[in-house]
Amino acid sequence: MTRIRRGYGGQALSEYLQARRAEIDAALAHVLPQPPECPDVLSDAMRYSVTAGGKRLRPVLCLASAEAVGGDRAMAMPAACAIELIHTYSLIHDDLPAMDDDTMRRGQPTLHVVAGEGMAILAGDGLLTEAFALLAREPRTADPDVVARKLRVIGAVAAAAGAAGMVGGQAIDLASVTPDPSGRRTPPLDADGIRAMHARKTGALIRASASSGAIMGGGHERAIAAIDAAAAELGLAFQIVDDILDVEGAPADLGKTIGKDAAAGKPTYPALYGIDASRRMAGECLARAEAALAAERLADSRLLEIGRWIIERSN
Ligand code: GRG
């Protein structure tokens, strides 16, 4: 039975998520490049993956962070969309035969299966680049304060998505399971190495989602730092739960193949600590996130409810 919680502002989280996802989907449809500026074939490929589904966790977190600091979520919508474009690019490239070689994602055949590898690579490249064009362009205003916030967000998102963040984490992951062309392998990752790899690969963009929302919402520095710290914990909880779902999840809920981590010999939280301890660790992340938010009187916001959803989700 679905649990209905009447949370912050009297609205259940499920209703809040539904409303935010509808806004995000409408905004995404608007920002995706279209013909004649963009070739039809590329436009179709980008749209296929962006509209294939997905929880929209990162953009929801971005908008909720703007609201948590008392800001206008419309100010954060371009950042929310840009981050979802970057996330979608990362999934497209991660699914390629040269990386995870997955044929299902978000309940649909992966882009390289329907459009070919070359087009999938280009669609990912296009989404990444469009994301930064969008961050630079919107919100359209000459207000120097908003322009300064936009520049700060561009820097934060670039750092989170790039070599020191998601791309770097993916490189560590790839090297840990694949020998290089001369057959050399990197030493297996230990528990600290795995945590650091995930902090880059999935945690950095989740953190940037929340901190960008807080920045665009006009939050003060201590609030931005508290939201950033809480999101770092939520990012780790997200990854732990992702690993658990790869063991125990239902493929129909997840919309992708499960059991691939274990089959590839990847070190995961359940493999290292067992399922029960992994669940406990995810709960501890949420408690630390709550402490970080409470210190700045931000615990009474949607952010903690979103944290609970991250832990309780089935997809
Ligand atoms: C290719 C540069 C590059 C990076 C890829 C994020 C990533 C790095 C790979 C994804 C592989 C993966 C399944 C990681 C586990 C965590 C994760 C990002 C899951 C997918 O995110 P969700 O669950 O997906 O938010 P939806 O579809 O709901 O948006």
XYZ file of N, CA, C and O and ligand atoms in Angstrom, residues 53-58 84 87 89-94 99-100 105-106 161 166-167 170 201-202 238-239 242-243 256 313 315, ligand 1:
153
model
N 11.863 8.990 -19.416
C 11.406 8.714 -18.036
C 12.460 9.202 -17.075
O 13.159 10.175 -17.356
N 12.595 8.538 -15.956
C 13.578 8.988 -14.973
C 12.870 9.696 -13.832
O 11.812 10.295 -14.006
N 13.498 9.613 -12.690
C 12.865 10.133 -11.465
C 12.940 11.649 -11.353
O 12.246 12.241 -10.554
N 13.873 12.255 -12.077
C 14.109 13.713 -12.002
C 14.578 14.115 -10.606
O 14.270 15.223 -10.125
N 15.324 13.201 -9.969
C 15.812 13.496 -8.618
C 16.636 14.776 -8.558
O 16.442 15.623 -7.673
N 17.582 14.918 -9.490
C 18.511 16.057 -9.406
C 17.797 17.395 -9.611
O 17.976 18.315 -8.801
N 19.787 18.023 -15.386
C 19.137 16.810 -15.912
C 19.692 16.470 -17.307
O 19.852 15.294 -17.632
N 22.999 14.837 -16.585
C 22.763 13.488 -16.053
C 22.382 12.530 -17.190
O 22.897 11.409 -17.274
N 23.058 12.803 -20.393
C 24.268 12.517 -21.210
C 25.116 11.444 -20.544
O 25.620 10.523 -21.198
N 25.269 11.536 -19.215
C 26.140 10.567 -18.533
C 25.566 9.156 -18.621
O 26.308 8.186 -18.767
N 24.240 9.053 -18.575
C 23.621 7.715 -18.689
C 23.811 7.170 -20.097
O 24.123 5.983 -20.273
N 23.620 8.037 -21.105
C 23.791 7.580 -22.506
C 25.213 7.044 -22.706
O 25.417 5.959 -23.256
N 26.202 7.808 -22.261
C 27.586 7.382 -22.473
C 27.936 6.180 -21.591
O 28.655 5.285 -22.031
N 27.401 6.156 -20.380
C 27.676 5.014 -19.488
C 27.140 3.710 -20.079
O 27.705 2.639 -19.855
N 31.585 1.164 -22.412
C 31.538 1.356 -20.949
C 30.727 0.209 -20.335
O 31.190 -0.911 -20.320
N 29.488 0.476 -19.898
C 28.757 -0.591 -19.202
C 28.015 -1.542 -20.137
O 27.520 -2.568 -19.699
N 17.418 1.126 -20.347
C 17.581 2.255 -19.418
C 16.238 2.970 -19.337
O 15.622 3.228 -20.353
N 15.824 3.321 -18.159
C 14.550 4.012 -17.943
C 13.405 3.244 -18.624
O 12.490 3.823 -19.197
N 30.664 18.018 -12.919
C 30.484 17.109 -14.056
C 31.814 16.666 -14.660
O 31.867 15.629 -15.332
N 32.298 13.917 -11.901
C 31.662 12.726 -12.480
C 32.540 11.998 -13.499
O 32.663 10.766 -13.451
N 33.162 12.761 -14.409
C 33.999 12.098 -15.420
C 35.198 11.417 -14.740
O 35.583 10.288 -15.089
N 33.983 8.245 -13.094
C 33.735 7.211 -14.105
C 35.065 6.600 -14.560
O 35.150 5.400 -14.793
N 31.645 10.215 -8.865
C 30.838 9.718 -9.990
C 29.357 10.083 -9.866
O 28.735 10.501 -10.840
N 28.781 9.887 -8.703
C 27.357 10.226 -8.558
C 27.131 11.351 -7.549
O 26.202 12.130 -7.679
N 22.163 7.767 -1.719
C 21.620 7.397 -3.031
C 22.425 6.236 -3.612
O 21.884 5.258 -4.122
N 23.761 6.345 -3.529
C 24.607 5.311 -4.120
C 24.485 3.984 -3.371
O 24.442 2.910 -3.979
N 21.348 2.517 -4.436
C 21.488 2.048 -5.821
C 22.145 0.669 -5.844
O 21.730 -0.222 -6.579
N 23.177 0.496 -5.025
C 23.868 -0.802 -4.953
C 22.936 -1.876 -4.394
O 22.962 -3.029 -4.836
N 15.938 -1.228 -15.901
C 17.275 -1.560 -16.427
C 17.648 -2.955 -15.940
O 16.968 -3.531 -15.081
N 13.149 4.410 -1.873
C 12.690 4.224 -3.248
C 12.879 2.770 -3.704
O 13.735 2.053 -3.180
N 13.047 2.407 -7.193
C 13.603 2.526 -8.554
C 14.625 3.651 -8.616
O 14.908 4.293 -7.641
C 29.853 8.506 -18.846
C 30.983 10.611 -18.040
C 30.140 9.469 -17.756
C 29.671 9.312 -16.536
C 28.739 8.282 -16.139
C 26.467 8.663 -13.489
C 27.336 7.766 -14.256
C 28.628 8.307 -14.653
C 26.967 6.543 -14.647
C 25.683 5.943 -14.325
C 25.891 4.556 -13.875
C 25.081 4.280 -12.726
C 23.885 3.421 -12.970
C 25.424 4.799 -11.544
C 24.645 4.559 -10.343
C 23.921 5.751 -9.870
C 23.113 6.391 -10.936
C 23.676 7.604 -11.535
C 21.945 5.896 -11.280
C 21.043 6.524 -12.261
O 20.494 7.692 -11.724
P 18.948 7.785 -11.386
O 18.525 6.571 -10.592
O 18.349 7.651 -12.859
O 18.640 9.100 -10.793
P 16.988 8.221 -13.472
O 16.776 7.410 -14.704
O 15.891 8.030 -12.465
O 17.257 9.664 -13.781
